[in-house]
Amino acid sequence: MSLVARVNNSLFLRLFLIFSATVLVFFLIITFAIRQIDRNWRAERLSPLPDFYLDNITLIVDNIGVPPDLERANQLSQELSLTIIIRSPHINWQSDDQNDLDISRAIFVRSLSEQAQMMEVGNEDVIRVSRGGYEYYLNRRVPTLSEYDYVVVYVGLAMAALVLLLNFWLVRRLLAPVKQLREGAERICEGDLSYRVKTHRTDELGELTDSVNHMADSLQSMLEAKRQLLLAISHELRTPITRAKLHLEFMEDGSVKENLGDDINEIDLLISDLIEAERLSNQHQALLAEHVDFADYIGLVLQAYHDYKGGVVFERPEEDVSISIDKLRTRLLLTNIVNNAIRHGRDNPITVRVSFSGNHAVLEVEDQGEGISEEHMEHLSEPFYRADSARQRNTGGFGLGLYLCRLIAQAHGGRLEISSELGVGTHVKVYLPYEQESQEYREDA
């Protein structure tokens, strides 16, 4: 495999090259800036003394005076950008500490006059004037950063910032599939096993994406096989159950016949629930949707519970709304929820509430029963899950009721929400969307 192919197929190598290139570019920028500043600084520092100083050296010393006036010397140092050093047996004075000159190492260069000589100290020109037992040394002060130097610094910083932004863009583009992988994993986790993460990458992230897609394929195949097995078994059981019901009709009435009938009906109900769940989860059968006045329809279904001991309280809005629903499946959804409330409601009142919020019809069922502990909440709408691990008949059904309710709500484009507090009761909310525009059109018609 060529080097280019290895780089294209390796996320690590590309990240390594990006950061290496960034370090190299930073090094080049900093080196260039330092060299430019150093070159300019050295040119300023090592340039010969201007003729102004050479022609006026005597006048400068006269202004300082003999004996020297140190305050005046300091003033001239500031005005003329000079470093002035005065030496005598009694004085060792220097105008500033920025220019550290070792006068003891001064080398004679040439004479400027009878009292002035050009000296050299560490590649720097220094003028020495001897007068009245004092030695005056004059040197151009070490320059600070000039405007040019600042421009070099600012340009270097701007280039460094540009390199950082380019580096950020490259890394973000390189790691973009991570976001797609996260979104895909969330979709698969929510149950959308048909979703696949699209990728054209051949590096490690591309391989990881292919692995995630392959995992989703395997999960979908296994679950589909499981559903097909349940569906096949359910259909195959219909025939012997029908024969059992037929033979049951020829038995004499009594407790045995009644118990057998209850068992057969229970198995028949389980099979019906399994088939219905398979249809909804795989969308093999479209909803038989029709427009109904939602609150009126819910009230009609609740009439079957008029003999419940605790009583069912129906709260409805002042104005009803006509929405499109599958009436049979909506009836199944409501009866499953209400039956659960009755089973665990301890004969307390059950409240059924219909409201309209935004573009959703909201159906609520609230009981004052046993409640559900927190550990079971996230699993309540899973198939065959029951809070009663012993699975006793008198404490519940097969664990398909709320699962079917969730599937029915999702088939309508809505959702199911359950909240509960142990010892207080359970509150179930079903959100079913509807189109407000179509509703307004129906009212105008």
Coordinates of C-alpha atoms in Angstrom, one line a residue:
M1 CA 0.0 0.0 0.0
S2 CA 1.4 3.4 -1.0
L3 CA 2.0 6.2 1.5
V4 CA -0.9 8.3 0.1
A5 CA -3.3 5.3 0.4
R6 CA -2.1 4.7 4.0
V7 CA -2.8 8.3 4.9
N8 CA -6.2 8.3 3.2
N9 CA -7.1 5.1 5.1
S10 CA -5.8 6.2 8.5
L11 CA -7.5 8.8 10.7
F12 CA -4.6 8.8 13.1
L13 CA -2.0 9.5 10.3
R14 CA -4.1 12.4 9.0
L15 CA -4.5 13.9 12.4
F16 CA -0.8 13.5 13.0
L17 CA 0.0 15.2 9.8
I18 CA -2.3 18.1 10.5
F19 CA -0.9 18.8 13.9
S20 CA 2.7 18.3 12.6
A21 CA 2.0 20.8 9.8
T22 CA 0.5 23.2 12.3
V23 CA 3.6 23.0 14.5
L24 CA 5.9 23.4 11.5
V25 CA 4.0 26.5 10.2
F26 CA 4.0 28.0 13.7
F27 CA 7.7 27.4 13.9
L28 CA 8.3 29.1 10.6
I29 CA 6.1 32.1 11.4
I30 CA 7.8 32.6 14.8
T31 CA 11.3 32.2 13.2
F32 CA 10.6 34.6 10.5
A33 CA 9.2 37.2 12.9
I34 CA 12.1 36.9 15.2
R35 CA 14.6 37.2 12.4
Q36 CA 12.9 40.2 11.0
I37 CA 12.8 41.9 14.4
D38 CA 16.4 40.9 15.2
R39 CA 17.6 42.1 11.8
N40 CA 15.9 45.5 12.2
W41 CA 17.1 45.8 15.8
R42 CA 20.6 45.0 14.9
A43 CA 20.6 47.5 12.0
E44 CA 19.4 50.2 14.4
R45 CA 21.8 49.2 17.1
L46 CA 24.9 48.8 15.0
S47 CA 24.4 51.7 12.7
P48 CA 27.2 54.4 13.0
L49 CA 26.6 57.5 15.1
P50 CA 25.0 60.2 13.1
D51 CA 27.0 63.2 12.2
F52 CA 24.8 65.3 14.5
Y53 CA 26.4 63.7 17.5
L54 CA 30.0 63.8 16.0
D55 CA 29.7 67.5 15.1
N56 CA 28.1 68.5 18.4
I57 CA 30.0 66.3 20.8
T58 CA 31.8 69.2 22.4
L59 CA 28.6 71.2 22.8
I60 CA 26.9 68.3 24.5
V61 CA 29.8 67.9 27.0
D62 CA 29.8 71.7 27.6
N63 CA 26.1 71.5 28.4
I64 CA 26.8 68.8 31.0
G65 CA 29.6 70.9 32.4
V66 CA 32.8 70.4 34.4
P67 CA 32.3 69.2 37.0
P68 CA 29.3 67.4 35.5
D69 CA 25.7 68.4 36.3
L70 CA 24.1 65.0 36.6
E71 CA 20.6 66.3 36.3
R72 CA 21.5 68.1 33.1
A73 CA 23.2 65.0 31.8
N74 CA 20.1 62.9 32.5
Q75 CA 17.9 65.5 30.7
L76 CA 20.2 65.4 27.6
S77 CA 20.2 61.7 27.7
Q78 CA 16.4 61.7 27.4
E79 CA 16.2 64.4 24.7
L80 CA 19.0 63.0 22.5
S81 CA 18.3 59.2 23.0
L82 CA 21.9 58.8 24.3
T83 CA 23.4 56.7 27.0
I84 CA 25.8 58.9 29.0
I85 CA 28.4 57.5 31.3
I86 CA 30.6 59.7 33.5
R87 CA 33.7 58.3 35.2
S88 CA 36.2 59.9 37.6
P89 CA 37.9 58.8 40.8
H90 CA 34.8 60.2 42.7
I91 CA 31.9 59.5 40.2
N92 CA 30.6 56.4 38.6
W93 CA 27.3 57.4 36.9
Q94 CA 25.2 56.2 34.0
S95 CA 22.1 57.7 32.6
D96 CA 20.1 54.4 32.3
D97 CA 20.5 50.8 33.0
Q98 CA 19.0 49.6 29.7
N99 CA 22.3 49.8 27.8
D100 CA 24.8 47.7 29.8
L101 CA 28.2 48.8 28.4
D102 CA 31.4 47.4 29.9
I103 CA 33.6 50.5 29.4
S104 CA 36.6 48.7 30.7
R105 CA 36.6 46.7 27.5
A106 CA 36.6 49.8 25.2
I107 CA 38.9 49.5 22.2
F108 CA 40.3 52.7 20.6
V109 CA 39.3 53.2 17.0
R110 CA 40.2 56.7 16.0
S111 CA 40.6 60.2 17.3
L112 CA 37.9 62.8 16.6
S113 CA 39.6 65.7 18.2
E114 CA 42.2 66.5 20.9
Q115 CA 39.7 65.5 23.6
A116 CA 37.4 63.1 21.8
Q117 CA 38.1 59.6 20.6
M118 CA 35.9 57.0 18.9
M119 CA 35.9 53.7 20.9
E120 CA 34.3 50.4 20.3
V121 CA 32.6 48.3 23.0
G122 CA 31.2 45.0 21.8
N123 CA 30.6 46.1 18.2
E124 CA 29.0 49.4 19.4
D125 CA 30.4 52.8 18.7
V126 CA 31.2 54.9 21.9
I127 CA 32.6 58.4 22.0
R128 CA 34.9 59.2 24.9
V129 CA 35.6 62.8 25.9
S130 CA 38.2 63.6 28.5
R131 CA 37.9 66.9 30.3
G132 CA 38.9 68.3 33.7
G133 CA 39.7 64.9 35.1
Y134 CA 36.4 63.4 34.0
E135 CA 35.7 60.9 31.2
Y136 CA 32.4 61.3 29.4
Y137 CA 31.2 58.3 27.3
L138 CA 28.3 58.8 24.9
N139 CA 26.5 55.9 23.2
R140 CA 23.2 55.7 21.3
R141 CA 20.6 54.1 23.5
V142 CA 19.5 50.6 22.6
P143 CA 16.4 51.0 20.5
T144 CA 13.0 49.5 21.5
L145 CA 10.6 47.9 19.1
S146 CA 9.9 50.2 16.2
E147 CA 6.6 50.5 14.3
Y148 CA 8.0 48.0 11.7
D149 CA 8.7 45.5 14.5
Y150 CA 5.1 45.8 15.8
V151 CA 3.8 45.2 12.2
V152 CA 5.9 42.1 12.0
V153 CA 4.5 40.9 15.3
Y154 CA 0.9 41.6 14.4
V155 CA 1.2 40.0 11.0
G156 CA 2.8 36.9 12.6
L157 CA 0.0 36.7 15.1
A158 CA -2.6 37.1 12.3
M159 CA -1.0 34.3 10.3
A160 CA -0.9 32.1 13.4
A161 CA -4.6 32.7 14.1
L162 CA -5.3 31.9 10.4
V163 CA -3.4 28.7 10.7
L164 CA -5.4 27.8 13.9
L165 CA -8.7 28.4 12.1
L166 CA -7.6 26.3 9.2
N167 CA -6.5 23.6 11.5
F168 CA -9.8 23.7 13.4
W169 CA -11.8 23.5 10.1
L170 CA -9.7 20.5 8.9
V171 CA -10.1 18.6 12.2
R172 CA -13.8 19.4 12.3
R173 CA -14.3 18.2 8.7
L174 CA -12.2 15.1 9.5
L175 CA -14.4 14.2 12.5
A176 CA -17.7 15.1 10.9
P177 CA -18.7 11.4 10.7
V178 CA -18.6 11.2 14.5
K179 CA -21.8 13.3 14.6
Q180 CA -23.4 11.2 11.9
L181 CA -22.5 8.1 13.9
R182 CA -24.0 9.5 17.1
E183 CA -27.2 10.4 15.3
G184 CA -27.4 7.0 13.7
A185 CA -26.8 5.2 17.0
E186 CA -29.6 7.3 18.6
R187 CA -32.0 6.4 15.7
I188 CA -31.2 2.7 16.0
C189 CA -31.5 2.9 19.8
E190 CA -35.0 4.4 19.4
G191 CA -36.0 1.3 17.4
D192 CA -35.5 2.5 13.8
L193 CA -33.4 -0.5 12.7
S194 CA -33.9 0.4 9.1
Y195 CA -31.8 3.5 9.4
R196 CA -28.2 3.3 8.0
V197 CA -25.4 5.8 8.4
K198 CA -24.2 7.0 5.0
T199 CA -20.5 7.2 4.5
H200 CA -17.9 7.3 1.7
R201 CA -14.9 7.2 4.0
T202 CA -12.3 4.4 4.0
D203 CA -10.4 5.3 7.2
E204 CA -11.1 4.1 10.8
L205 CA -14.3 6.1 11.0
G206 CA -15.5 4.6 7.7
E207 CA -14.8 1.1 9.1
L208 CA -16.6 2.0 12.4
T209 CA -19.6 3.3 10.4
D210 CA -19.7 0.0 8.4
S211 CA -19.6 -1.9 11.6
V212 CA -22.5 0.0 13.1
N213 CA -24.5 -0.5 9.9
H214 CA -23.7 -4.2 9.9
M215 CA -24.8 -4.4 13.6
A216 CA -28.1 -2.8 12.6
D217 CA -28.5 -5.3 9.8
S218 CA -27.9 -8.2 12.2
L219 CA -30.3 -6.8 14.8
Q220 CA -33.0 -6.2 12.2
S221 CA -32.6 -9.7 10.8
M222 CA -32.7 -11.3 14.3
L223 CA -35.8 -9.3 15.4
E224 CA -37.5 -9.9 12.1
A225 CA -36.9 -13.6 12.4
K226 CA -38.3 -13.5 16.0
R227 CA -41.4 -11.6 14.8
Q228 CA -42.0 -14.0 11.9
L229 CA -41.7 -16.9 14.3
L230 CA -44.2 -15.4 16.7
L231 CA -46.6 -14.5 13.8
A232 CA -46.3 -18.0 12.3
I233 CA -46.9 -19.7 15.7
S234 CA -49.9 -17.3 16.4
H235 CA -51.5 -18.2 13.1
E236 CA -50.9 -21.9 13.5
L237 CA -52.5 -21.8 17.0
R238 CA -55.7 -20.3 15.6
T239 CA -56.9 -23.5 14.1
P240 CA -56.6 -25.7 17.2
I241 CA -58.1 -23.0 19.3
T242 CA -61.0 -22.8 17.0
R243 CA -61.5 -26.5 17.2
A244 CA -61.2 -26.4 21.0
K245 CA -63.9 -23.7 21.1
L246 CA -66.1 -25.9 18.9
H247 CA -65.7 -28.9 21.1
L248 CA -66.3 -26.8 24.2
E249 CA -69.8 -26.0 22.9
F250 CA -70.7 -29.7 23.2
M251 CA -69.7 -29.9 26.8
E252 CA -72.2 -29.7 29.6
D253 CA -72.4 -26.4 31.4
G254 CA -70.5 -26.2 34.6
S255 CA -67.4 -24.8 36.3
V256 CA -65.1 -27.0 34.2
K257 CA -66.5 -25.6 31.0
E258 CA -66.4 -22.1 32.3
N259 CA -62.8 -22.4 33.3
L260 CA -61.8 -24.0 30.0
G261 CA -63.6 -21.2 28.2
D262 CA -61.8 -18.6 30.1
D263 CA -58.4 -20.2 29.4
I264 CA -59.2 -20.6 25.7
N265 CA -60.4 -16.9 25.4
E266 CA -57.2 -15.8 27.2
I267 CA -55.0 -17.6 24.7
D268 CA -57.1 -16.3 21.8
L269 CA -56.7 -12.7 23.2
L270 CA -52.9 -13.2 23.5
I271 CA -52.7 -14.4 19.9
S272 CA -54.8 -11.5 18.7
D273 CA -52.5 -9.1 20.5
L274 CA -49.4 -10.7 19.0
I275 CA -50.8 -10.4 15.5
E276 CA -51.9 -6.8 16.0
A277 CA -48.5 -5.9 17.5
E278 CA -46.7 -7.4 14.5
R279 CA -48.9 -5.5 12.1
L280 CA -48.4 -2.2 13.8
S281 CA -44.6 -2.6 14.3
N282 CA -44.0 -3.6 10.7
Q283 CA -46.6 -1.4 9.1
H284 CA -48.0 -4.4 7.2
Q285 CA -51.5 -2.9 7.5
A286 CA -52.3 0.7 7.1
L287 CA -54.5 2.5 9.6
L288 CA -58.2 2.6 8.7
A289 CA -58.4 6.3 9.5
E290 CA -61.6 8.3 9.5
H291 CA -62.7 11.7 10.9
V292 CA -64.5 11.5 14.2
D293 CA -65.4 14.0 17.0
F294 CA -62.6 12.9 19.3
A295 CA -64.2 13.7 22.7
D296 CA -67.6 12.3 21.7
Y297 CA -65.9 9.1 20.5
I298 CA -63.9 8.7 23.8
G299 CA -67.1 9.2 25.8
L300 CA -68.8 6.6 23.7
V301 CA -66.1 4.0 24.5
L302 CA -66.2 4.9 28.2
Q303 CA -69.9 3.9 28.4
A304 CA -68.7 0.3 28.7
Y305 CA -67.3 1.1 32.2
H306 CA -70.5 2.6 33.8
D307 CA -70.7 -0.3 36.2
Y308 CA -67.1 0.2 37.5
K309 CA -67.3 0.4 41.3
G310 CA -65.0 3.3 41.7
G311 CA -66.5 5.3 38.9
V312 CA -65.0 6.7 35.7
V313 CA -64.9 10.6 35.6
F314 CA -64.8 11.9 32.1
E315 CA -63.6 15.5 31.6
R316 CA -64.0 16.9 28.1
P317 CA -63.4 20.3 26.6
E318 CA -66.2 22.7 25.8
E319 CA -65.5 22.5 22.1
D320 CA -64.8 19.2 20.4
V321 CA -62.4 18.7 17.5
S322 CA -62.8 16.3 14.6
I323 CA -59.6 14.4 14.0
S324 CA -58.5 11.5 11.8
I325 CA -58.0 8.2 13.7
D326 CA -58.4 4.5 13.4
K327 CA -61.5 4.0 15.6
L328 CA -60.9 0.3 16.3
R329 CA -57.3 0.7 17.3
T330 CA -58.0 3.9 19.3
R331 CA -60.7 1.9 21.2
L332 CA -58.2 -0.8 21.9
L333 CA -55.7 1.8 23.1
L334 CA -58.2 3.4 25.5
T335 CA -59.6 0.1 26.8
N336 CA -56.1 -1.3 27.5
I337 CA -55.2 1.8 29.6
V338 CA -58.5 2.0 31.4
N339 CA -58.4 -1.8 32.2
N340 CA -55.0 -1.4 33.7
A341 CA -56.3 1.5 35.8
I342 CA -59.2 -0.6 37.0
R343 CA -57.0 -3.6 37.7
H344 CA -54.6 -1.5 39.9
G345 CA -56.9 1.3 41.0
R346 CA -58.0 -0.2 44.2
D347 CA -61.7 0.7 43.4
N348 CA -60.8 4.4 43.5
P349 CA -62.2 6.9 40.9
I350 CA -60.5 7.0 37.5
T351 CA -60.3 10.2 35.6
V352 CA -60.3 10.3 31.8
R353 CA -59.5 13.7 30.3
V354 CA -59.6 15.0 26.7
S355 CA -57.9 18.2 25.7
F356 CA -56.4 19.9 22.6
S357 CA -53.0 21.5 22.8
G358 CA -51.4 23.0 19.7
N359 CA -51.8 20.5 17.0
H360 CA -52.3 17.5 19.3
A361 CA -55.3 15.8 20.8
V362 CA -54.3 14.8 24.3
L363 CA -56.0 11.7 26.0
E364 CA -55.2 11.3 29.7
V365 CA -56.1 8.5 32.1
E366 CA -55.3 9.0 35.7
D367 CA -55.9 6.6 38.6
Q368 CA -55.4 6.7 42.3
G369 CA -54.1 3.1 42.7
E370 CA -51.0 1.3 43.6
G371 CA -48.6 3.3 41.5
I372 CA -45.4 1.9 39.9
S373 CA -41.9 2.0 41.3
E374 CA -39.2 4.0 39.4
E375 CA -37.2 0.9 38.4
H376 CA -40.1 -0.3 36.1
M377 CA -41.0 2.9 34.4
E378 CA -38.7 2.8 31.4
H379 CA -39.7 -0.8 30.6
L380 CA -43.5 -0.5 30.9
S381 CA -44.2 -0.2 27.1
E382 CA -41.8 -3.1 26.2
P383 CA -43.4 -6.3 25.0
F384 CA -44.1 -9.0 27.6
Y385 CA -42.8 -6.8 30.4
R386 CA -44.7 -6.9 33.7
A387 CA -43.9 -5.2 37.0
D388 CA -45.0 -8.4 38.7
S389 CA -42.1 -10.7 38.0
A390 CA -44.2 -13.7 39.3
R391 CA -46.6 -13.1 36.4
Q392 CA -49.7 -14.1 38.4
R393 CA -52.9 -13.9 36.5
N394 CA -54.7 -11.8 39.1
T395 CA -52.1 -9.0 38.9
G396 CA -52.2 -8.4 35.1
G397 CA -52.2 -9.8 31.6
F398 CA -49.4 -10.8 29.3
G399 CA -47.4 -7.6 29.3
L400 CA -48.6 -6.6 25.8
G401 CA -51.2 -4.0 26.7
L402 CA -49.1 -0.9 27.0
Y403 CA -46.8 -2.1 24.2
L404 CA -49.8 -2.2 21.9
C405 CA -50.8 1.3 23.2
R406 CA -47.4 2.7 22.3
L407 CA -47.5 1.1 18.9
I408 CA -51.0 2.5 18.2
A409 CA -50.0 6.0 19.3
Q410 CA -46.9 5.8 17.1
A411 CA -48.8 4.5 14.2
H412 CA -51.0 7.6 14.4
G413 CA -47.8 9.8 14.5
G414 CA -48.2 10.4 18.3
R415 CA -46.6 9.2 21.5
L416 CA -47.3 7.6 24.8
E417 CA -46.1 9.1 28.1
I418 CA -46.4 7.4 31.5
S419 CA -45.7 8.9 34.9
S420 CA -46.4 7.2 38.3
E421 CA -45.7 7.5 42.0
L422 CA -45.7 4.5 44.2
G423 CA -48.8 4.5 46.5
V424 CA -50.3 7.6 44.8
G425 CA -51.3 6.5 41.3
T426 CA -50.4 6.4 37.6
H427 CA -50.9 9.0 34.9
V428 CA -50.9 8.0 31.2
K429 CA -50.9 10.6 28.4
V430 CA -51.5 9.9 24.7
Y431 CA -50.7 12.6 22.2
L432 CA -52.4 12.2 18.8
P433 CA -51.6 14.8 16.1
Y434 CA -54.2 16.4 13.9
E435 CA -54.1 19.0 11.1
Q436 CA -55.6 22.2 12.2
E437 CA -56.0 23.5 8.7
S438 CA -58.2 20.6 7.7
Q439 CA -60.2 21.1 10.8
E440 CA -60.9 24.7 10.0
Y441 CA -61.8 23.7 6.5
R442 CA -64.4 21.1 7.8
E443 CA -65.9 23.8 10.1
D444 CA -66.2 26.2 7.2
A445 CA -67.8 23.6 5.1

